[in-house]
Tab-separated table of C-alpha atoms and ligand atoms in Angstrom:
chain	number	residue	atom	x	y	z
A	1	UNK	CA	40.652	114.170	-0.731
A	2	UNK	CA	39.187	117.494	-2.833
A	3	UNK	CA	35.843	117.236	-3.801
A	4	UNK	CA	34.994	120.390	-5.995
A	5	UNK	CA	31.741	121.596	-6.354
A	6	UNK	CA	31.497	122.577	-9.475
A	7	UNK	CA	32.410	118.939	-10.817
A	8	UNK	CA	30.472	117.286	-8.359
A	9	UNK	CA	27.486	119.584	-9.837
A	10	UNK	CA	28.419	118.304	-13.633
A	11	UNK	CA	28.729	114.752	-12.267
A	12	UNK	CA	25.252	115.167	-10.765
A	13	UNK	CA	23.986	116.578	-14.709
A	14	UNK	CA	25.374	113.627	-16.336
A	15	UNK	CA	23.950	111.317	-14.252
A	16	UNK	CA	20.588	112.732	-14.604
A	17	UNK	CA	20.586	112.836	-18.303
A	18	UNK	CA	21.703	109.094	-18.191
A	19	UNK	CA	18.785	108.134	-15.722
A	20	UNK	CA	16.513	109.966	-18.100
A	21	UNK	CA	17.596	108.595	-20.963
A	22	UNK	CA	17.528	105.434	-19.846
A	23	UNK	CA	13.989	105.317	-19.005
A	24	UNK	CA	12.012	102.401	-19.961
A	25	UNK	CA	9.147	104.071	-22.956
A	26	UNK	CA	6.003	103.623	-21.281
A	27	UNK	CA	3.066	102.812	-23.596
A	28	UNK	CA	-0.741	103.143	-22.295
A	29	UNK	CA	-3.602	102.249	-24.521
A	30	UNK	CA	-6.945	104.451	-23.699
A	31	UNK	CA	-10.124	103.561	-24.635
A	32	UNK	CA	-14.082	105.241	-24.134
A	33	UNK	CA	-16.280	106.788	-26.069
A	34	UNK	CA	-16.170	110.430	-27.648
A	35	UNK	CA	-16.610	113.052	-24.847
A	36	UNK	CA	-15.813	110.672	-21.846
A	37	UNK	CA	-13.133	112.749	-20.879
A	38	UNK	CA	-9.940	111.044	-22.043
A	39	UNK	CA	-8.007	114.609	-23.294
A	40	UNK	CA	-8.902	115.729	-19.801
A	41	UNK	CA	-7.253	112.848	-17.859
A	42	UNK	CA	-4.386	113.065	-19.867
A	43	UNK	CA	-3.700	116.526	-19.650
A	44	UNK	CA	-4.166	116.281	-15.838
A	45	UNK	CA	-2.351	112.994	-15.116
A	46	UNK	CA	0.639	113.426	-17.196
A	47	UNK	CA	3.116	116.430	-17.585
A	48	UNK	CA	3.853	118.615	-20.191
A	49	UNK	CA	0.042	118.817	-21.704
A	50	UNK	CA	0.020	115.911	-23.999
A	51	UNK	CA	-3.174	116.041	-25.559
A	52	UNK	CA	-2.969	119.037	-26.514
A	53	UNK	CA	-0.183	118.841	-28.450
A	54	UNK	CA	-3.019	118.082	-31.677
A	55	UNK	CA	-4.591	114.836	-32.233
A	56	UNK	CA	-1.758	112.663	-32.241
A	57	UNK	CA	-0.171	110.616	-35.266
A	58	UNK	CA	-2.521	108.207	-36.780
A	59	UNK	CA	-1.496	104.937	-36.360
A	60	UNK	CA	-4.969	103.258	-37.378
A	61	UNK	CA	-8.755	104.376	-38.307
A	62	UNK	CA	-8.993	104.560	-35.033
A	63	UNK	CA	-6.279	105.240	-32.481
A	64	UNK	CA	-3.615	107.827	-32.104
A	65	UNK	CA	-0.636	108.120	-30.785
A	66	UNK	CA	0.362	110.857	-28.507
A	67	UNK	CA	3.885	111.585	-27.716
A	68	UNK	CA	6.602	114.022	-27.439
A	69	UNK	CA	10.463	113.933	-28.251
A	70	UNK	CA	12.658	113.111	-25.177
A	71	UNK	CA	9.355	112.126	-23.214
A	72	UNK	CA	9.471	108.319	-22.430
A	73	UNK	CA	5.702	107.995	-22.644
A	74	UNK	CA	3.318	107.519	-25.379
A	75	UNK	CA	-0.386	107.343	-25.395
A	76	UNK	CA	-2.824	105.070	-27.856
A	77	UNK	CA	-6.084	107.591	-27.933
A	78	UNK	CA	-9.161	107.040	-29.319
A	79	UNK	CA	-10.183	110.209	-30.161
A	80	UNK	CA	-13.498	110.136	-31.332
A	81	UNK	CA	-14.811	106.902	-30.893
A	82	UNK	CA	-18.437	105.863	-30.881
A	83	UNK	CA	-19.542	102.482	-30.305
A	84	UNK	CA	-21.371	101.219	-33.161
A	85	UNK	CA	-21.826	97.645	-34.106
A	86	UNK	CA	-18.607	97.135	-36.388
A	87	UNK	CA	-17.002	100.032	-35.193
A	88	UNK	CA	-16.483	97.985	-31.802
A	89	UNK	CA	-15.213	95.187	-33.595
A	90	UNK	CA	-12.392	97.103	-35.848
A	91	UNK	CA	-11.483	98.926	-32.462
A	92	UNK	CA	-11.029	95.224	-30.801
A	93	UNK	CA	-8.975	93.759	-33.557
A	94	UNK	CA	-6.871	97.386	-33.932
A	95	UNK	CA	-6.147	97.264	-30.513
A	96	UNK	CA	-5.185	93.374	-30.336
A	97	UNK	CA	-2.699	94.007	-33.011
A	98	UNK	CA	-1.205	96.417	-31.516
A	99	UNK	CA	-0.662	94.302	-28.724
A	100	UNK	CA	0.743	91.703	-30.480
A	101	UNK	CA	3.029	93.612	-32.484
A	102	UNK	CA	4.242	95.056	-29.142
A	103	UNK	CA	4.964	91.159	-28.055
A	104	UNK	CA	6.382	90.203	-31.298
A	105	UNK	CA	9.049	92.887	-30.510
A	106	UNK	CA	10.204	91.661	-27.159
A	107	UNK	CA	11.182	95.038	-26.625
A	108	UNK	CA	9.586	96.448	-23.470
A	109	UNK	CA	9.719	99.823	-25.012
A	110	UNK	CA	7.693	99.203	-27.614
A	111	UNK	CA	4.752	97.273	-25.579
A	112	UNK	CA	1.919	97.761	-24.297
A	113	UNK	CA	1.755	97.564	-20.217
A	114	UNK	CA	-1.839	99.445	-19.467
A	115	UNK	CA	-5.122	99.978	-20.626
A	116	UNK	CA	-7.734	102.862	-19.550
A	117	UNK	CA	-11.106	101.932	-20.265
A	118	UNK	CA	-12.723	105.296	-19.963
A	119	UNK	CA	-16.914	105.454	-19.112
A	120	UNK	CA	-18.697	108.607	-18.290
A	121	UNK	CA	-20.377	108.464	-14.763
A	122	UNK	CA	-23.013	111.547	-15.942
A	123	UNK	CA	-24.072	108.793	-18.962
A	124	UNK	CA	-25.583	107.205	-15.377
A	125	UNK	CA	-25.632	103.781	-16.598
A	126	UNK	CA	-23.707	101.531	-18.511
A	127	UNK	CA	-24.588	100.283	-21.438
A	128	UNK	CA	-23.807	96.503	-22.296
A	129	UNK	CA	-22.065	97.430	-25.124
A	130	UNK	CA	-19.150	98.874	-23.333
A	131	UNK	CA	-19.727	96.056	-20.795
A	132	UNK	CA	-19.296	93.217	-23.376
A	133	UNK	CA	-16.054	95.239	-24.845
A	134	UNK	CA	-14.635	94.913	-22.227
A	135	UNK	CA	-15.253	91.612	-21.905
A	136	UNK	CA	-14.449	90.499	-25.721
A	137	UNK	CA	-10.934	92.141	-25.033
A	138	UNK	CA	-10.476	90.254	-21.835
A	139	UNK	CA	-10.976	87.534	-23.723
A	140	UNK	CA	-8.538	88.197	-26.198
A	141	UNK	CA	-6.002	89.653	-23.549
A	142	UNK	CA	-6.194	86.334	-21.816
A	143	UNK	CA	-2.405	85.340	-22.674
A	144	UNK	CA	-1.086	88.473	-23.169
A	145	UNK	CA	-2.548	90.117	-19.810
A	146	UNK	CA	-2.463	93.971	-20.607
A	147	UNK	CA	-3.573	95.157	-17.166
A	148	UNK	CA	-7.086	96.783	-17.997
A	149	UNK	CA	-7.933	99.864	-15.669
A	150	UNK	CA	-11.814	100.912	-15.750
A	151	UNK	CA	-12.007	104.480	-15.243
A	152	UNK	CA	-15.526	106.232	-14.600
A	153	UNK	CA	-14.739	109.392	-15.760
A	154	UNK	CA	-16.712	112.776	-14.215
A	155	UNK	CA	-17.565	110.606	-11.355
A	156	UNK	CA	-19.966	113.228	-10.026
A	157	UNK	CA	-22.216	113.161	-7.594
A	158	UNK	CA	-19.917	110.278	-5.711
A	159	UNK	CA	-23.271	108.379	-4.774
A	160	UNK	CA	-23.941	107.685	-8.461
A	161	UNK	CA	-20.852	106.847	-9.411
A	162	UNK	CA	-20.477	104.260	-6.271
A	163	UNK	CA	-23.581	102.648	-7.690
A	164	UNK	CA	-22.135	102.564	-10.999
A	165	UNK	CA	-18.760	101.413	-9.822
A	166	UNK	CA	-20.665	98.422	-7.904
A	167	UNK	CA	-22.640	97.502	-11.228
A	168	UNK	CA	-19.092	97.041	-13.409
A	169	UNK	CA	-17.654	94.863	-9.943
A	170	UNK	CA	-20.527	92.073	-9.941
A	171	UNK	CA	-20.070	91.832	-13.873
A	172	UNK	CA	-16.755	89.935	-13.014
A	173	UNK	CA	-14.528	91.043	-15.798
A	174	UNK	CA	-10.959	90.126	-15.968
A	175	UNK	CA	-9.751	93.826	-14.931
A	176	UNK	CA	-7.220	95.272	-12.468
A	177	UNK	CA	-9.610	97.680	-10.986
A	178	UNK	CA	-12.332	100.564	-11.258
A	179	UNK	CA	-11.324	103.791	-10.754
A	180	UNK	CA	-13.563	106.790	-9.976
A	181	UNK	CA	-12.483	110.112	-10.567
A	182	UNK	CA	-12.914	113.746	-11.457
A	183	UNK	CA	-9.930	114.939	-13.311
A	184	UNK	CA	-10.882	118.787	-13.320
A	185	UNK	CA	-12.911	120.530	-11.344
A	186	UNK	CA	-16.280	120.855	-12.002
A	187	UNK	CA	-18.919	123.826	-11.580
A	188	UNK	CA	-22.731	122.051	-10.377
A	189	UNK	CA	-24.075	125.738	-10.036
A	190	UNK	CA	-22.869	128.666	-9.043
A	191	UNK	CA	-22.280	128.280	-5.398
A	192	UNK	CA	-21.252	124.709	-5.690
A	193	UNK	CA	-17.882	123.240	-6.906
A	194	UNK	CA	-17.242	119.492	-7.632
A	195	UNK	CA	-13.581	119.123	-6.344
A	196	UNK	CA	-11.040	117.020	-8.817
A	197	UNK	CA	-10.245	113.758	-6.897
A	198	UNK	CA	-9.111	110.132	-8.076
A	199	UNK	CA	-6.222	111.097	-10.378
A	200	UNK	CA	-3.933	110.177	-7.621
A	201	UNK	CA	-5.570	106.681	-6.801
A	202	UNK	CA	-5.218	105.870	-10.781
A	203	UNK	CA	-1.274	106.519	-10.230
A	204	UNK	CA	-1.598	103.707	-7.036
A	205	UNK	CA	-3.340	101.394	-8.815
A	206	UNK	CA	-0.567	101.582	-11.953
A	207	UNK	CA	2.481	101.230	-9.351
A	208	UNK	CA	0.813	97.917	-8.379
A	209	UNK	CA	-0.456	97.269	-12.113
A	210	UNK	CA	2.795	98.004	-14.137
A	211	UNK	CA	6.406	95.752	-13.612
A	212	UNK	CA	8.914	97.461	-11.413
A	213	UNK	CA	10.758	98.208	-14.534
A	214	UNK	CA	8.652	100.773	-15.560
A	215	UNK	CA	8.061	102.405	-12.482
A	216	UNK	CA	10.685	105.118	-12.467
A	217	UNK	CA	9.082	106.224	-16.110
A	218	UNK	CA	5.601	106.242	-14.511
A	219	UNK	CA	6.590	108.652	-11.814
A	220	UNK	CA	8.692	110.523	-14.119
A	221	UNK	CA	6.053	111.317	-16.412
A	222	UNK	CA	2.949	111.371	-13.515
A	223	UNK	CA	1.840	114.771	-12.290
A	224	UNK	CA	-1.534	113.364	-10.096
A	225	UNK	CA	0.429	112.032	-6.990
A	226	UNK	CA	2.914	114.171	-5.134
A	227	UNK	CA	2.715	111.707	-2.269
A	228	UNK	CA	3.775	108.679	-4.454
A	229	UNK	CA	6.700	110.610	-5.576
A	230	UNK	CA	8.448	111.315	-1.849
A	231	UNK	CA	7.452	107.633	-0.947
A	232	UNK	CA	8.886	106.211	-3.947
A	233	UNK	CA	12.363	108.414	-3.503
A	234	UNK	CA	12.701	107.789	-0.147
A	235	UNK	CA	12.902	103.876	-1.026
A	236	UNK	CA	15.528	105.336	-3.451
A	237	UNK	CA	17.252	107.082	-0.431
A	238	UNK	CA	17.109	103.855	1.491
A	239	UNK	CA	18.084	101.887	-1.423
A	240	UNK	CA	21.318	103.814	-1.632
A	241	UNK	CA	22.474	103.912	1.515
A	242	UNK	CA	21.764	100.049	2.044
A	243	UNK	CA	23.506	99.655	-1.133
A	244	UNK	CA	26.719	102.014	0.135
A	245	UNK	CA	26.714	101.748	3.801
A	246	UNK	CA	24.732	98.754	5.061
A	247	UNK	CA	26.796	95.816	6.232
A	248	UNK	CA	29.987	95.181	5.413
A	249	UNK	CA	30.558	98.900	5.589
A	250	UNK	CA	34.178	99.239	6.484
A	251	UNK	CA	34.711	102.394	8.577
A	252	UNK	CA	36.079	105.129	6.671
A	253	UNK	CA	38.542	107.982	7.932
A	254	UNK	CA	37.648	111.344	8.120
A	255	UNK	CA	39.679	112.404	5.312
A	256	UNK	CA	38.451	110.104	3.050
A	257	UNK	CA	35.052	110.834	3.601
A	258	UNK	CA	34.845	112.280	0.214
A	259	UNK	CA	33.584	108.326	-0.685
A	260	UNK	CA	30.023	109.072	0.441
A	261	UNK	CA	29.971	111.503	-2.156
A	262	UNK	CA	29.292	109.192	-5.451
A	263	UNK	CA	26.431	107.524	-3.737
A	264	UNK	CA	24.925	110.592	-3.078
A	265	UNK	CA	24.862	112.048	-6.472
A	266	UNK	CA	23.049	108.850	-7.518
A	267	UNK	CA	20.560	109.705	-5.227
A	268	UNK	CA	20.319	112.911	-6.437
A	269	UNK	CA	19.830	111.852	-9.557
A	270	UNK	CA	17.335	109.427	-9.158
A	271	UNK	CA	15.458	111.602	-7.301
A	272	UNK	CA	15.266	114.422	-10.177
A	273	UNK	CA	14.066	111.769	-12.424
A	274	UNK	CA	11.409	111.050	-10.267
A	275	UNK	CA	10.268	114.788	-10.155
A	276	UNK	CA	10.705	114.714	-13.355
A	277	UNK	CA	11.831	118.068	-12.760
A	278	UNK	CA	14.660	120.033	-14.921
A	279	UNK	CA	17.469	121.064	-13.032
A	280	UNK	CA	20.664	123.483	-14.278
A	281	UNK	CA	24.003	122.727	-12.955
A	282	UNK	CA	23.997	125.949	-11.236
A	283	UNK	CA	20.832	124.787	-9.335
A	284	UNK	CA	22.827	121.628	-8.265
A	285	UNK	CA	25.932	123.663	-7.648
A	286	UNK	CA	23.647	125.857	-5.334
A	287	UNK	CA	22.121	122.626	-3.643
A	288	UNK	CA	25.703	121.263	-2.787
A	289	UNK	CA	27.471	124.428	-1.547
A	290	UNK	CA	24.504	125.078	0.950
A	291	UNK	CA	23.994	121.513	1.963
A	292	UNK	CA	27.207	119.211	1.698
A	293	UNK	CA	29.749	121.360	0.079
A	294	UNK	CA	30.104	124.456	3.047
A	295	UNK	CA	30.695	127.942	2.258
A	296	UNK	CA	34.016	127.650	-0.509
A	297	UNK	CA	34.100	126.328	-3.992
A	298	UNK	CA	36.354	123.498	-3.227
A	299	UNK	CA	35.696	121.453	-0.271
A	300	UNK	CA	37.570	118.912	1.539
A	301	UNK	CA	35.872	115.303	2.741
A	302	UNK	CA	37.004	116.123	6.296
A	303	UNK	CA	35.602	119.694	6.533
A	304	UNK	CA	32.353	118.257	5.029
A	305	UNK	CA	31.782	115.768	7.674
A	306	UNK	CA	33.466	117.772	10.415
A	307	UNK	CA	30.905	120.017	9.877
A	308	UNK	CA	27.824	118.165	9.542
A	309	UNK	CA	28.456	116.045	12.252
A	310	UNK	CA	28.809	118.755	14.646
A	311	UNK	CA	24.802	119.010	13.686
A	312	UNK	CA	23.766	115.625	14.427
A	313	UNK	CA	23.340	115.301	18.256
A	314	UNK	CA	25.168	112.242	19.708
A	315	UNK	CA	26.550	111.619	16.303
A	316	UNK	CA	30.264	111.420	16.911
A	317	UNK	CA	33.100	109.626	14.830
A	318	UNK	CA	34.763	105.925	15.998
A	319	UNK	CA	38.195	105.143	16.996
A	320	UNK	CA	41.007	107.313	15.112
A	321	UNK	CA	38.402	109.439	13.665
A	322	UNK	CA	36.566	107.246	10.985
A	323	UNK	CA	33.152	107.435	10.187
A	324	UNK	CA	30.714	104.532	10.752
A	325	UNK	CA	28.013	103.263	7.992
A	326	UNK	CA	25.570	104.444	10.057
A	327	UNK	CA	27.094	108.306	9.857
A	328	UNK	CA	27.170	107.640	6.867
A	329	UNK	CA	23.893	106.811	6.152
A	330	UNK	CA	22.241	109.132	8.969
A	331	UNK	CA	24.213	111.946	6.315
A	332	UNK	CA	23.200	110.633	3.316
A	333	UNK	CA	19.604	109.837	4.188
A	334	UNK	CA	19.189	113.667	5.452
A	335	UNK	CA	20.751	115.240	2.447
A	336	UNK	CA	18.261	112.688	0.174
A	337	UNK	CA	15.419	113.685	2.554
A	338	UNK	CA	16.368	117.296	1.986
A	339	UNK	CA	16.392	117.572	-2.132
A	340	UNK	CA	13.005	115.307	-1.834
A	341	UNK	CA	11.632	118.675	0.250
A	342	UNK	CA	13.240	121.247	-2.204
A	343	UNK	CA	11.757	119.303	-5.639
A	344	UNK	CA	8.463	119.778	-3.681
A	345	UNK	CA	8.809	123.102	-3.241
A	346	UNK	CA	9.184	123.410	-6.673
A	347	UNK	CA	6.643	121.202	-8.408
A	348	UNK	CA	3.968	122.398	-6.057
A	349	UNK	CA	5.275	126.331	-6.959
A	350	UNK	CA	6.154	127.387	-3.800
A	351	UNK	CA	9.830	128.548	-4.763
A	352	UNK	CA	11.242	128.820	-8.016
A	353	UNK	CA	14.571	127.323	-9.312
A	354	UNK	CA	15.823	130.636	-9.776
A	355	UNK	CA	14.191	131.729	-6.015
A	356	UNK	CA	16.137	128.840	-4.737
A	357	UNK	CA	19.747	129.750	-6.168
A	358	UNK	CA	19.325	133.210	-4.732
A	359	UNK	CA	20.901	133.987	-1.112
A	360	UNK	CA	17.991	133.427	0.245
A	361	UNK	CA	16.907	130.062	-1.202
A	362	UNK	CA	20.393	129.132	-0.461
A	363	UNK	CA	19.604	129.930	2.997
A	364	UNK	CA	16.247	127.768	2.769
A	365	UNK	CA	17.940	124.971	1.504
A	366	UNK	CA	20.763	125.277	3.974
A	367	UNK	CA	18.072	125.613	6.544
A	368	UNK	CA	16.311	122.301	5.584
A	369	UNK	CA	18.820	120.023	5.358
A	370	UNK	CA	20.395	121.265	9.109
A	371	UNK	CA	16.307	120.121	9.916
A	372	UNK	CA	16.909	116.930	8.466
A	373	UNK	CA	20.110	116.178	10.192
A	374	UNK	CA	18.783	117.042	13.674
A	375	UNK	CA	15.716	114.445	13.071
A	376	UNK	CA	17.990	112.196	12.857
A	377	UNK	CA	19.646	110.646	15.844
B	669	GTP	N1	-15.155	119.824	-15.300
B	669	GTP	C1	-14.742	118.729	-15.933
B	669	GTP	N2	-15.018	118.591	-17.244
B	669	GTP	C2	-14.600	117.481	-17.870
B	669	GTP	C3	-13.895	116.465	-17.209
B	669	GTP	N3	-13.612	115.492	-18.085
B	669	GTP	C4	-14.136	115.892	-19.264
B	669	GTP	N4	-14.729	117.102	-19.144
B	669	GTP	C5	-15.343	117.883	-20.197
B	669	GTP	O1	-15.957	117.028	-21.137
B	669	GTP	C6	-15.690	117.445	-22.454
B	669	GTP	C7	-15.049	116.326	-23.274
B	669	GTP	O2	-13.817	115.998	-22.706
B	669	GTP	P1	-12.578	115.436	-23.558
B	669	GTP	O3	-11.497	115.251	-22.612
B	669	GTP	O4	-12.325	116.286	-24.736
B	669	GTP	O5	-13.169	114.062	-24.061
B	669	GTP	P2	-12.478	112.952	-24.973
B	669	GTP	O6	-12.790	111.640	-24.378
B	669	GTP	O7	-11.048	113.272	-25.169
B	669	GTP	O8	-13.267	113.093	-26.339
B	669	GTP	P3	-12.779	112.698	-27.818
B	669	GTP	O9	-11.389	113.203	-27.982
B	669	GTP	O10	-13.750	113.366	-28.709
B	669	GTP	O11	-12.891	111.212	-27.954
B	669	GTP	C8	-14.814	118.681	-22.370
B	669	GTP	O12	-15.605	119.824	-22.542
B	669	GTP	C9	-14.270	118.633	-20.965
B	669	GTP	O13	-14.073	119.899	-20.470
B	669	GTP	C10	-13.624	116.656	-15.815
B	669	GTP	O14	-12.979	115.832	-15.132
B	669	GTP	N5	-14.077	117.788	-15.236
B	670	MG	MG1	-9.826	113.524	-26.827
């Protein structure tokens, strides 16, 4: 059986664009008074700089709504927004709607799953306005159950914003959680820096807050937790490979080993979603030739696993030369542990797309998935 490379790479394209596209629309509502911070957390949680794409579409007085074409997010903002007697109230009843409208669609794209309550830490106390907000919603969120985050934004010094963290626990609100955090660096004089932190604990606390259906859009669009990325694609690599080779795995010859190959490029492209990263076809073509698909353009099942297996120490094939589920897994797993590593490299910077389909980010790649396959055992 032929697998060529340069299909295998469009395969892995189309598959990626369907993931994508079929992204659940996540929809956040954030609330907190003008100057909090909420343009800030946005621009550092989520990709492509959302808030500063303008104000956002009015939708009411008060909220906004912040999106971008192809991007399955969209936030409700409150740019603005001051806490004055009815002022609170229109907010409340704006907000409500908007829920129920979501409901009233039973379309999960077009509800709401999350709100941000946004309060300033450097404010250094709460007032019981914001406090009985919070509350009134609650009360009015009692059936539907939006998850409601707190978030003390600038959460600077940490000793304050403990205290004030404390204070909004004991007032027993119906919320999922308070959240500290510092979403950009901040100067406290010259020769002292406030270092960002708490971004990536607000990503935790909406894996646990949001349904599982939504959780491949939340990492797609999330830019504050690297490590909840790689854990939440290697339970994609696991998935798969349960999926494909778990029990009931029926040995498969060498020469038809070409089989692994369409659980892989699921992987693959589940993976890239995650990253939320854009890849060419010539950057997947580059992957496969220096990982799975050996040196030609066209490459044959056997020579694949003939190859790799020769890596693997103590890996060899059954009776009459098939490959167990377990090869096939131990493969699969290392080439899905591999593309994890390379998507790193690239959202942290450390090699380009372009680096990486150059000899020597062929070699790199090459290099990291032989790693991969001698870990495993
Ligand atoms: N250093 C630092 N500055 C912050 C942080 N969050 C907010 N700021 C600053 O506080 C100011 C207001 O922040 P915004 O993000 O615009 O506040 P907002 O809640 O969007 O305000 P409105 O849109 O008017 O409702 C800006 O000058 C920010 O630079 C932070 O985490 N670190
Ligand atoms: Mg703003």
């Amino acid at each position: 059986m032929e697998i060529n490379v340069d299909k295998l790479a469009q395969e892995a394209i189309d598959q990626i664009n369907q993931r994508i596209k079929n992204l659940k629309h996540l929809n956040i509502v954030i609330v907190g008074k003008t100057g909090v911070g909420k343009s800030t957390l946005i621009n550092s949680v989520f990709r492509e700089n959302l808030a500063e794409t303008g104000i956002g579409k009015p939708i009411t007085d008060e909220v906004r709504a912040i999106t971008k074409a192809d991007f399955p997010l969209t936030i409700y903002d409150t740019p603005g927004f001051d806490l004055g007697a009815h002022k609170q109230e229109d907010l409340l009843k704006e907000i409500t709607n908007l829920i129920h409208q979501g409901v009233s669609s039973r379309d999960i794209n077009k509800m709401i799953h999350c709100m941000w309550y946004c309060i300033n830490t450097s404010s250094s106390r709460v007032e019981q306005e914001e406090i009985d907000w919070i509350r009134d919603f609650a009360k009015e969120n009692r059936i539907t159950e939006i998850p409601i985050i707190v978030i003390l934004t600038q959460a600077v010094p940490k000793k304050d914003a403990r205290v004030m963290k404390e204070y909004i626990e004991a007032q027993n609100l119906d919320i999922v959680k308070v959240v500290p955090l510092l979403a950009i660096d901040k100067d406290y004089d010259e020769e002292f820096v406030y270092q960002a932190y708490g971004c990536d604990t607000l990503i935790e606390v909406m894996m646990h807050a949001l349904p599982d259906e939504l959780h491949d859009t939340l990492q797609n669009v999330q830019i504050a937790n690297l490590e909840s990325k790689k854990k939440y694609s290697e339970g994609i690599i696991a998935a798969s490979v349960a999926a494909a080779f778990g029990e009931g795995f029926a040995p498969i010859p060498f020469s038809d080993a070409a089989l692994l190959v369409p659980t892989q490029v699921g992987m693959i492209a589940g993976i890239t979603a995650v990253f939320g990263i854009d890849v060419s076809k010539s950057f997947l073509t580059a992957f496969v030739s220096s990982t799975i698909g050996g040196a030609g353009a066209t490459v044959l099942g056997k020579t694949i696993v003939a190859n790799i297996l020769k890596l693997i120490p103590g890996v060899g094939t059954g009776i009459g030369g098939a490959i167990s589920g377990a090869t096939a897994g131990l493969l699969t797993t290392a080439l899905g542990m591999a593309y994890i590593k390379i998507m790193e490299m690239v959202y942290k910077g450390e090699m380009t797309k372009e680096q990486l389909m150059g000899d020597d980010g062929k070699d790199t790649m090459k290099r990291i998935f032989k790693d991969e396959l001698k870990k495993k055992k």
